[in-house]
PDB file of C-alpha atoms in Angstrom:
ATOM      1  CA  UNK S 127      -2.442  64.334 -61.572  1.00  0.00           C
ATOM      2  CA  UNK S 128      -3.241  67.879 -60.631  1.00  0.00           C
ATOM      3  CA  UNK S 129      -4.617  70.795 -63.573  1.00  0.00           C
ATOM      4  CA  UNK S 130      -3.707  74.328 -61.371  1.00  0.00           C
ATOM      5  CA  UNK S 131      -3.096  78.174 -61.578  1.00  0.00           C
ATOM      6  CA  UNK S 132      -1.643  77.521 -64.856  1.00  0.00           C
ATOM      7  CA  UNK S 133       0.098  74.103 -64.534  1.00  0.00           C
ATOM      8  CA  UNK S 134      -0.156  70.066 -64.774  1.00  0.00           C
ATOM      9  CA  UNK S 135       1.178  68.289 -61.526  1.00  0.00           C
ATOM     10  CA  UNK S 136       1.506  64.269 -62.106  1.00  0.00           C
ATOM     11  CA  UNK S 137       2.299  61.943 -59.034  1.00  0.00           C
ATOM     12  CA  UNK S 138       3.882  58.645 -59.451  1.00  0.00           C
ATOM     13  CA  UNK S 139       4.355  55.665 -57.272  1.00  0.00           C
ATOM     14  CA  UNK S 140       6.159  52.560 -57.927  1.00  0.00           C
ATOM     15  CA  UNK S 141       9.728  50.533 -57.723  1.00  0.00           C
ATOM     16  CA  UNK S 142      12.577  52.482 -58.238  1.00  0.00           C
ATOM     17  CA  UNK S 143      13.787  49.381 -61.756  1.00  0.00           C
ATOM     18  CA  UNK S 144      10.169  51.942 -62.995  1.00  0.00           C
ATOM     19  CA  UNK S 145       8.053  49.207 -63.042  1.00  0.00           C
ATOM     20  CA  UNK S 146       3.990  49.629 -61.163  1.00  0.00           C
ATOM     21  CA  UNK S 147       3.238  48.093 -57.822  1.00  0.00           C
ATOM     22  CA  UNK S 148      -0.136  47.205 -57.387  1.00  0.00           C
ATOM     23  CA  UNK S 149       0.841  47.880 -53.350  1.00  0.00           C
ATOM     24  CA  UNK S 150       0.747  50.703 -53.569  1.00  0.00           C
ATOM     25  CA  UNK S 151      -3.022  52.278 -54.666  1.00  0.00           C
ATOM     26  CA  UNK S 152      -3.100  55.709 -56.196  1.00  0.00           C
ATOM     27  CA  UNK S 153      -5.630  57.251 -54.113  1.00  0.00           C
ATOM     28  CA  UNK S 154      -3.907  56.127 -50.989  1.00  0.00           C
ATOM     29  CA  UNK S 155      -0.461  56.562 -51.939  1.00  0.00           C
ATOM     30  CA  UNK S 156       0.729  58.935 -55.257  1.00  0.00           C
ATOM     31  CA  UNK S 157      -2.088  61.623 -54.233  1.00  0.00           C
ATOM     32  CA  UNK S 158      -1.376  62.551 -50.508  1.00  0.00           C
ATOM     33  CA  UNK S 159       2.018  63.276 -51.897  1.00  0.00           C
ATOM     34  CA  UNK S 160       0.613  65.667 -55.024  1.00  0.00           C
ATOM     35  CA  UNK S 161      -1.300  67.391 -52.727  1.00  0.00           C
ATOM     36  CA  UNK S 162       1.392  68.376 -50.516  1.00  0.00           C
ATOM     37  CA  UNK S 163       3.648  69.180 -53.307  1.00  0.00           C
ATOM     38  CA  UNK S 164       1.202  71.835 -55.080  1.00  0.00           C
ATOM     39  CA  UNK S 165       0.531  73.182 -51.128  1.00  0.00           C
ATOM     40  CA  UNK S 166       4.286  73.516 -50.997  1.00  0.00           C
ATOM     41  CA  UNK S 167       4.739  75.244 -54.175  1.00  0.00           C
ATOM     42  CA  UNK S 168       1.899  77.715 -54.076  1.00  0.00           C
ATOM     43  CA  UNK S 169       4.196  79.229 -50.490  1.00  0.00           C
ATOM     44  CA  UNK S 170       6.844  79.305 -53.307  1.00  0.00           C
ATOM     45  CA  UNK S 171       5.009  81.714 -56.436  1.00  0.00           C
ATOM     46  CA  UNK S 172       5.015  85.115 -55.227  1.00  0.00           C
ATOM     47  CA  UNK S 173       2.198  84.760 -57.915  1.00  0.00           C
ATOM     48  CA  UNK S 174      -0.840  85.894 -58.093  1.00  0.00           C
ATOM     49  CA  UNK S 175      -2.766  83.067 -57.650  1.00  0.00           C
ATOM     50  CA  UNK S 176      -6.088  82.810 -60.390  1.00  0.00           C
ATOM     51  CA  UNK S 177      -8.607  80.571 -59.461  1.00  0.00           C
ATOM     52  CA  UNK S 178      -9.183  78.031 -62.627  1.00  0.00           C
ATOM     53  CA  UNK S 179     -13.692  77.891 -62.894  1.00  0.00           C
ATOM     54  CA  UNK S 180     -15.159  75.311 -65.341  1.00  0.00           C
ATOM     55  CA  UNK S 181     -17.643  75.938 -68.238  1.00  0.00           C
ATOM     56  CA  UNK S 182     -20.716  76.824 -66.911  1.00  0.00           C
ATOM     57  CA  UNK S 183     -23.546  74.217 -66.430  1.00  0.00           C
ATOM     58  CA  UNK S 184     -20.162  71.151 -65.806  1.00  0.00           C
ATOM     59  CA  UNK S 185     -21.403  68.775 -63.414  1.00  0.00           C
ATOM     60  CA  UNK S 186     -19.501  70.512 -60.934  1.00  0.00           C
ATOM     61  CA  UNK S 187     -19.625  70.996 -56.643  1.00  0.00           C
ATOM     62  CA  UNK S 188     -17.585  72.570 -54.858  1.00  0.00           C
ATOM     63  CA  UNK S 189     -16.194  71.480 -51.737  1.00  0.00           C
ATOM     64  CA  UNK S 190     -13.866  70.963 -48.961  1.00  0.00           C
ATOM     65  CA  UNK S 191     -11.859  67.375 -48.127  1.00  0.00           C
ATOM     66  CA  UNK S 192      -9.139  66.986 -45.962  1.00  0.00           C
ATOM     67  CA  UNK S 193      -5.678  68.321 -47.209  1.00  0.00           C
ATOM     68  CA  UNK S 194      -3.974  65.462 -45.555  1.00  0.00           C
ATOM     69  CA  UNK S 195      -5.714  62.166 -47.021  1.00  0.00           C
ATOM     70  CA  UNK S 196      -7.760  64.440 -50.264  1.00  0.00           C
ATOM     71  CA  UNK S 197     -10.829  62.356 -48.652  1.00  0.00           C
ATOM     72  CA  UNK S 198     -13.917  63.933 -47.723  1.00  0.00           C
ATOM     73  CA  UNK S 199     -13.048  65.734 -44.177  1.00  0.00           C
ATOM     74  CA  UNK S 200     -14.681  64.119 -40.618  1.00  0.00           C
ATOM     75  CA  UNK S 201     -15.007  65.982 -37.018  1.00  0.00           C
ATOM     76  CA  UNK S 202     -10.580  65.987 -36.336  1.00  0.00           C
ATOM     77  CA  UNK S 203      -9.809  67.304 -39.816  1.00  0.00           C
ATOM     78  CA  UNK S 204      -7.828  70.530 -39.010  1.00  0.00           C
ATOM     79  CA  UNK S 205      -5.626  70.897 -41.699  1.00  0.00           C
ATOM     80  CA  UNK S 206      -9.408  71.679 -44.910  1.00  0.00           C
ATOM     81  CA  UNK S 207      -9.032  72.945 -48.576  1.00  0.00           C
ATOM     82  CA  UNK S 208     -11.555  73.244 -50.914  1.00  0.00           C
ATOM     83  CA  UNK S 209     -12.037  71.345 -54.766  1.00  0.00           C
ATOM     84  CA  UNK S 210     -14.176  69.941 -57.126  1.00  0.00           C
ATOM     85  CA  UNK S 211     -16.264  67.471 -56.812  1.00  0.00           C
ATOM     86  CA  UNK S 212     -18.122  65.330 -59.545  1.00  0.00           C
ATOM     87  CA  UNK S 213     -21.431  63.416 -58.364  1.00  0.00           C
ATOM     88  CA  UNK S 214     -22.077  60.068 -59.755  1.00  0.00           C
ATOM     89  CA  UNK S 215     -18.127  59.695 -59.842  1.00  0.00           C
ATOM     90  CA  UNK S 216     -15.911  61.076 -57.352  1.00  0.00           C
ATOM     91  CA  UNK S 217     -15.433  59.361 -54.927  1.00  0.00           C
ATOM     92  CA  UNK S 218     -16.806  59.172 -51.639  1.00  0.00           C
ATOM     93  CA  UNK S 219     -15.031  58.522 -48.861  1.00  0.00           C
ATOM     94  CA  UNK S 220     -14.142  59.553 -45.141  1.00  0.00           C
ATOM     95  CA  UNK S 221     -10.748  60.423 -44.291  1.00  0.00           C
ATOM     96  CA  UNK S 222      -9.951  57.839 -41.710  1.00  0.00           C
ATOM     97  CA  UNK S 223      -5.859  59.108 -41.009  1.00  0.00           C
ATOM     98  CA  UNK S 224      -6.721  61.609 -37.849  1.00  0.00           C
ATOM     99  CA  UNK S 225      -8.432  59.560 -34.681  1.00  0.00           C
ATOM    100  CA  UNK S 226      -8.174  60.407 -31.309  1.00  0.00           C
ATOM    101  CA  UNK S 227      -7.236  58.867 -28.862  1.00  0.00           C
ATOM    102  CA  UNK S 228      -7.232  59.007 -24.715  1.00  0.00           C
ATOM    103  CA  UNK S 229      -2.681  59.415 -24.167  1.00  0.00           C
ATOM    104  CA  UNK S 230      -2.034  59.328 -20.191  1.00  0.00           C
ATOM    105  CA  UNK S 231      -0.928  62.791 -18.681  1.00  0.00           C
ATOM    106  CA  UNK S 232       2.073  61.526 -16.842  1.00  0.00           C
ATOM    107  CA  UNK S 233       3.601  58.599 -19.088  1.00  0.00           C
ATOM    108  CA  UNK S 234       2.688  60.713 -22.853  1.00  0.00           C
ATOM    109  CA  UNK S 235       1.966  56.347 -23.424  1.00  0.00           C
ATOM    110  CA  UNK S 236      -1.566  55.754 -25.124  1.00  0.00           C
ATOM    111  CA  UNK S 237      -4.814  54.092 -23.448  1.00  0.00           C
ATOM    112  CA  UNK S 238      -7.303  52.569 -24.541  1.00  0.00           C
ATOM    113  CA  UNK S 239     -10.159  53.325 -22.223  1.00  0.00           C
ATOM    114  CA  UNK S 240     -10.895  55.317 -19.471  1.00  0.00           C
ATOM    115  CA  UNK S 241     -11.460  54.314 -16.709  1.00  0.00           C
ATOM    116  CA  UNK S 242     -10.846  56.618 -14.599  1.00  0.00           C
ATOM    117  CA  UNK S 243      -7.590  55.322 -12.509  1.00  0.00           C
ATOM    118  CA  UNK S 244      -5.203  58.435 -15.086  1.00  0.00           C
ATOM    119  CA  UNK S 245      -5.832  61.935 -15.267  1.00  0.00           C
ATOM    120  CA  UNK S 246      -6.380  61.808 -19.614  1.00  0.00           C
ATOM    121  CA  UNK S 247      -5.973  63.426 -22.570  1.00  0.00           C
ATOM    122  CA  UNK S 248      -6.654  63.496 -25.865  1.00  0.00           C
ATOM    123  CA  UNK S 249      -4.729  63.896 -29.315  1.00  0.00           C
ATOM    124  CA  UNK S 250      -5.693  63.294 -32.274  1.00  0.00           C
ATOM    125  CA  UNK S 251      -2.733  61.421 -34.611  1.00  0.00           C
ATOM    126  CA  UNK S 252      -2.582  60.617 -38.076  1.00  0.00           C
ATOM    127  CA  UNK S 253      -2.788  56.635 -38.373  1.00  0.00           C
ATOM    128  CA  UNK S 254      -0.870  56.023 -41.776  1.00  0.00           C
ATOM    129  CA  UNK S 255      -0.850  52.449 -42.999  1.00  0.00           C
ATOM    130  CA  UNK S 256       2.848  50.908 -42.797  1.00  0.00           C
ATOM    131  CA  UNK S 257       2.992  50.468 -46.193  1.00  0.00           C
ATOM    132  CA  UNK S 258       2.369  54.707 -47.011  1.00  0.00           C
ATOM    133  CA  UNK S 259       4.261  54.867 -43.762  1.00  0.00           C
ATOM    134  CA  UNK S 260       7.941  53.675 -45.871  1.00  0.00           C
ATOM    135  CA  UNK S 261       7.141  55.858 -47.857  1.00  0.00           C
ATOM    136  CA  UNK S 262       7.728  58.840 -46.142  1.00  0.00           C
ATOM    137  CA  UNK S 263       9.963  58.080 -44.638  1.00  0.00           C
ATOM    138  CA  UNK S 264      11.580  57.809 -47.952  1.00  0.00           C
ATOM    139  CA  UNK S 265      10.627  61.487 -49.452  1.00  0.00           C
ATOM    140  CA  UNK S 266      11.414  63.429 -46.489  1.00  0.00           C
ATOM    141  CA  UNK S 267       8.097  64.007 -45.893  1.00  0.00           C
ATOM    142  CA  UNK S 268       8.054  63.002 -41.432  1.00  0.00           C
ATOM    143  CA  UNK S 269       4.245  61.819 -40.157  1.00  0.00           C
ATOM    144  CA  UNK S 270       2.899  62.351 -36.925  1.00  0.00           C
ATOM    145  CA  UNK S 271       2.789  58.683 -35.518  1.00  0.00           C
ATOM    146  CA  UNK S 272       0.254  57.326 -31.972  1.00  0.00           C
ATOM    147  CA  UNK S 273       2.367  56.999 -29.177  1.00  0.00           C
ATOM    148  CA  UNK S 274       3.445  53.425 -28.053  1.00  0.00           C
ATOM    149  CA  UNK S 275       0.565  51.329 -25.668  1.00  0.00           C
ATOM    150  CA  UNK S 276       1.105  50.698 -22.085  1.00  0.00           C
ATOM    151  CA  UNK S 277       3.018  48.762 -21.121  1.00  0.00           C
ATOM    152  CA  UNK S 278       0.718  45.920 -19.360  1.00  0.00           C
ATOM    153  CA  UNK S 279      -1.897  47.425 -20.973  1.00  0.00           C
ATOM    154  CA  UNK S 280      -4.783  43.566 -22.164  1.00  0.00           C
ATOM    155  CA  UNK S 281      -4.728  42.266 -25.907  1.00  0.00           C
ATOM    156  CA  UNK S 282      -8.643  41.564 -25.581  1.00  0.00           C
ATOM    157  CA  UNK S 283      -8.449  45.556 -25.474  1.00  0.00           C
ATOM    158  CA  UNK S 284      -5.972  47.070 -28.305  1.00  0.00           C
ATOM    159  CA  UNK S 285      -8.049  44.843 -30.557  1.00  0.00           C
ATOM    160  CA  UNK S 286     -10.928  46.909 -30.350  1.00  0.00           C
ATOM    161  CA  UNK S 287      -9.219  49.400 -31.697  1.00  0.00           C
ATOM    162  CA  UNK S 288      -8.272  49.819 -35.485  1.00  0.00           C
ATOM    163  CA  UNK S 289      -8.408  48.021 -38.186  1.00  0.00           C
ATOM    164  CA  UNK S 290      -6.283  44.158 -38.539  1.00  0.00           C
ATOM    165  CA  UNK S 291      -3.686  43.439 -40.490  1.00  0.00           C
ATOM    166  CA  UNK S 292      -4.006  43.350 -44.351  1.00  0.00           C
ATOM    167  CA  UNK S 293      -2.046  40.450 -46.439  1.00  0.00           C
ATOM    168  CA  UNK S 294      -0.155  42.383 -49.724  1.00  0.00           C
ATOM    169  CA  UNK S 295       2.306  39.926 -50.522  1.00  0.00           C
ATOM    170  CA  UNK S 296       1.202  36.843 -50.907  1.00  0.00           C
ATOM    171  CA  UNK S 297      -2.061  38.750 -52.280  1.00  0.00           C
ATOM    172  CA  UNK S 298      -5.690  37.589 -52.915  1.00  0.00           C
ATOM    173  CA  UNK S 299      -8.385  35.288 -50.244  1.00  0.00           C
ATOM    174  CA  UNK S 300      -6.562  31.734 -52.183  1.00  0.00           C
ATOM    175  CA  UNK S 301      -3.157  31.234 -54.263  1.00  0.00           C
ATOM    176  CA  UNK S 302      -0.775  29.357 -55.170  1.00  0.00           C
ATOM    177  CA  UNK S 303       2.907  29.405 -54.790  1.00  0.00           C
ATOM    178  CA  UNK S 304       5.122  27.878 -55.716  1.00  0.00           C
ATOM    179  CA  UNK S 305       8.319  26.370 -53.853  1.00  0.00           C
ATOM    180  CA  UNK S 306      11.631  27.135 -54.889  1.00  0.00           C
ATOM    181  CA  UNK S 307      15.326  27.601 -53.309  1.00  0.00           C
ATOM    182  CA  UNK S 308      14.016  31.134 -52.947  1.00  0.00           C
ATOM    183  CA  UNK S 309      12.128  31.019 -49.937  1.00  0.00           C
ATOM    184  CA  UNK S 310       8.229  33.083 -50.328  1.00  0.00           C
ATOM    185  CA  UNK S 311       8.113  36.381 -49.232  1.00  0.00           C
ATOM    186  CA  UNK S 312       5.405  37.377 -46.259  1.00  0.00           C
ATOM    187  CA  UNK S 313       4.321  41.352 -45.882  1.00  0.00           C
ATOM    188  CA  UNK S 314       1.791  43.204 -44.881  1.00  0.00           C
ATOM    189  CA  UNK S 315      -0.344  46.272 -44.483  1.00  0.00           C
ATOM    190  CA  UNK S 316      -0.999  47.392 -40.948  1.00  0.00           C
ATOM    191  CA  UNK S 317      -1.967  50.895 -38.811  1.00  0.00           C
ATOM    192  CA  UNK S 318       0.211  53.282 -38.223  1.00  0.00           C
ATOM    193  CA  UNK S 319       0.825  52.302 -34.597  1.00  0.00           C
ATOM    194  CA  UNK S 320       1.931  48.672 -35.039  1.00  0.00           C
ATOM    195  CA  UNK S 321       5.164  47.564 -34.328  1.00  0.00           C
ATOM    196  CA  UNK S 322       5.323  44.285 -35.187  1.00  0.00           C
ATOM    197  CA  UNK S 323       3.830  41.331 -37.254  1.00  0.00           C
ATOM    198  CA  UNK S 324       3.499  37.932 -36.416  1.00  0.00           C
ATOM    199  CA  UNK S 325       2.573  35.188 -39.009  1.00  0.00           C
ATOM    200  CA  UNK S 326       1.943  31.100 -39.137  1.00  0.00           C
ATOM    201  CA  UNK S 327       1.368  28.503 -41.418  1.00  0.00           C
ATOM    202  CA  UNK S 328      -2.629  26.688 -39.693  1.00  0.00           C
ATOM    203  CA  UNK S 329      -0.396  26.787 -36.186  1.00  0.00           C
ATOM    204  CA  UNK S 330       2.884  27.142 -37.047  1.00  0.00           C
ATOM    205  CA  UNK S 331       4.433  30.002 -36.086  1.00  0.00           C
ATOM    206  CA  UNK S 332       6.647  31.228 -39.421  1.00  0.00           C
ATOM    207  CA  UNK S 333       7.749  34.355 -37.458  1.00  0.00           C
ATOM    208  CA  UNK S 334       7.968  38.069 -37.189  1.00  0.00           C
ATOM    209  CA  UNK S 335       8.670  41.161 -38.576  1.00  0.00           C
ATOM    210  CA  UNK S 336       8.460  44.712 -38.748  1.00  0.00           C
ATOM    211  CA  UNK S 337       6.335  46.450 -39.957  1.00  0.00           C
ATOM    212  CA  UNK S 338       8.758  48.006 -42.745  1.00  0.00           C
ATOM    213  CA  UNK S 339      10.504  44.771 -43.370  1.00  0.00           C
ATOM    214  CA  UNK S 340       9.498  41.602 -45.278  1.00  0.00           C
ATOM    215  CA  UNK S 341       9.398  38.126 -44.321  1.00  0.00           C
ATOM    216  CA  UNK S 342      10.923  35.212 -45.089  1.00  0.00           C
ATOM    217  CA  UNK S 343       8.573  31.688 -45.322  1.00  0.00           C
ATOM    218  CA  UNK S 344      10.367  28.110 -46.834  1.00  0.00           C
ATOM    219  CA  UNK S 345       7.377  26.166 -47.070  1.00  0.00           C
ATOM    220  CA  UNK S 346       7.256  22.140 -47.426  1.00  0.00           C
ATOM    221  CA  UNK S 347       4.388  21.901 -50.779  1.00  0.00           C
ATOM    222  CA  UNK S 348       0.914  22.370 -48.740  1.00  0.00           C
ATOM    223  CA  UNK S 349      -2.644  23.925 -48.969  1.00  0.00           C
ATOM    224  CA  UNK S 350      -2.369  26.188 -45.561  1.00  0.00           C
ATOM    225  CA  UNK S 351      -3.469  28.537 -43.991  1.00  0.00           C
ATOM    226  CA  UNK S 352      -1.818  31.654 -43.789  1.00  0.00           C
ATOM    227  CA  UNK S 353      -1.861  34.515 -40.265  1.00  0.00           C
ATOM    228  CA  UNK S 354      -0.950  37.463 -39.581  1.00  0.00           C
ATOM    229  CA  UNK S 355      -1.661  38.643 -36.695  1.00  0.00           C
ATOM    230  CA  UNK S 356      -0.414  41.928 -34.489  1.00  0.00           C
ATOM    231  CA  UNK S 357       1.269  43.332 -31.607  1.00  0.00           C
ATOM    232  CA  UNK S 358      -2.716  45.069 -30.324  1.00  0.00           C
ATOM    233  CA  UNK S 359      -3.637  40.577 -31.202  1.00  0.00           C
ATOM    234  CA  UNK S 360      -5.280  42.792 -34.109  1.00  0.00           C
ATOM    235  CA  UNK S 361      -5.166  39.441 -36.451  1.00  0.00           C
ATOM    236  CA  UNK S 362      -6.145  38.385 -41.189  1.00  0.00           C
ATOM    237  CA  UNK S 363      -5.793  35.049 -42.891  1.00  0.00           C
ATOM    238  CA  UNK S 364      -5.568  34.194 -46.575  1.00  0.00           C
ATOM    239  CA  UNK S 365      -5.147  29.790 -48.214  1.00  0.00           C
ATOM    240  CA  UNK S 366      -1.983  29.836 -50.128  1.00  0.00           C
ATOM    241  CA  UNK S 367      -1.465  26.721 -52.190  1.00  0.00           C
ATOM    242  CA  UNK S 368       2.155  25.988 -52.127  1.00  0.00           C
ATOM    243  CA  UNK S 369       2.647  23.457 -54.783  1.00  0.00           C
TER     244      UNK S 369
END
């Protein structure tokens, strides 16, 4: 929720049936959309914008924020806005959405390191988690995803860059699930440069899924180490018990 000028704007993101979804965190999902709506409204208003000032002595400081993520800016955040910060209360998080990558000039594809064999240029792209990219797509707000790596790039090199997947279904580090006629849904949140996720129960391959899709797992009762491996070699695991 935001108060700006003479208006109050609230943005809520959840399921289409009106129920909340624990996979959507307000600061990461609703906040970027809220700031974009505010910027769009201000750009279309003919009225003069008057700043809303806090009362004297309030525990507030005026600081710069990344206009895209709403976090504190880092060197690659070129679009910035000023806002109010509450010392000791407001979260201190530096923007990790904007990241610089190496791009091969000849192909326009990404490379993990500069080994001196190609002409490269440095470009900044937005690295949104896969669940937020789905929300932006539904809202009709296009983002600029990073290009894929050059074919043949070693997975050992790509695995060192970025974040591993985060399993969001099932939830929790250890969860007890109940096998039924309906299969168990598997979903992971990934970096923006990931296209596919490979799933394993212990050492048994379950299947692969696109980052925008959910994979179903028909499991027999037992204890399993569930692993999500992205197409860059980054992985994460959690323990599940199926009864």
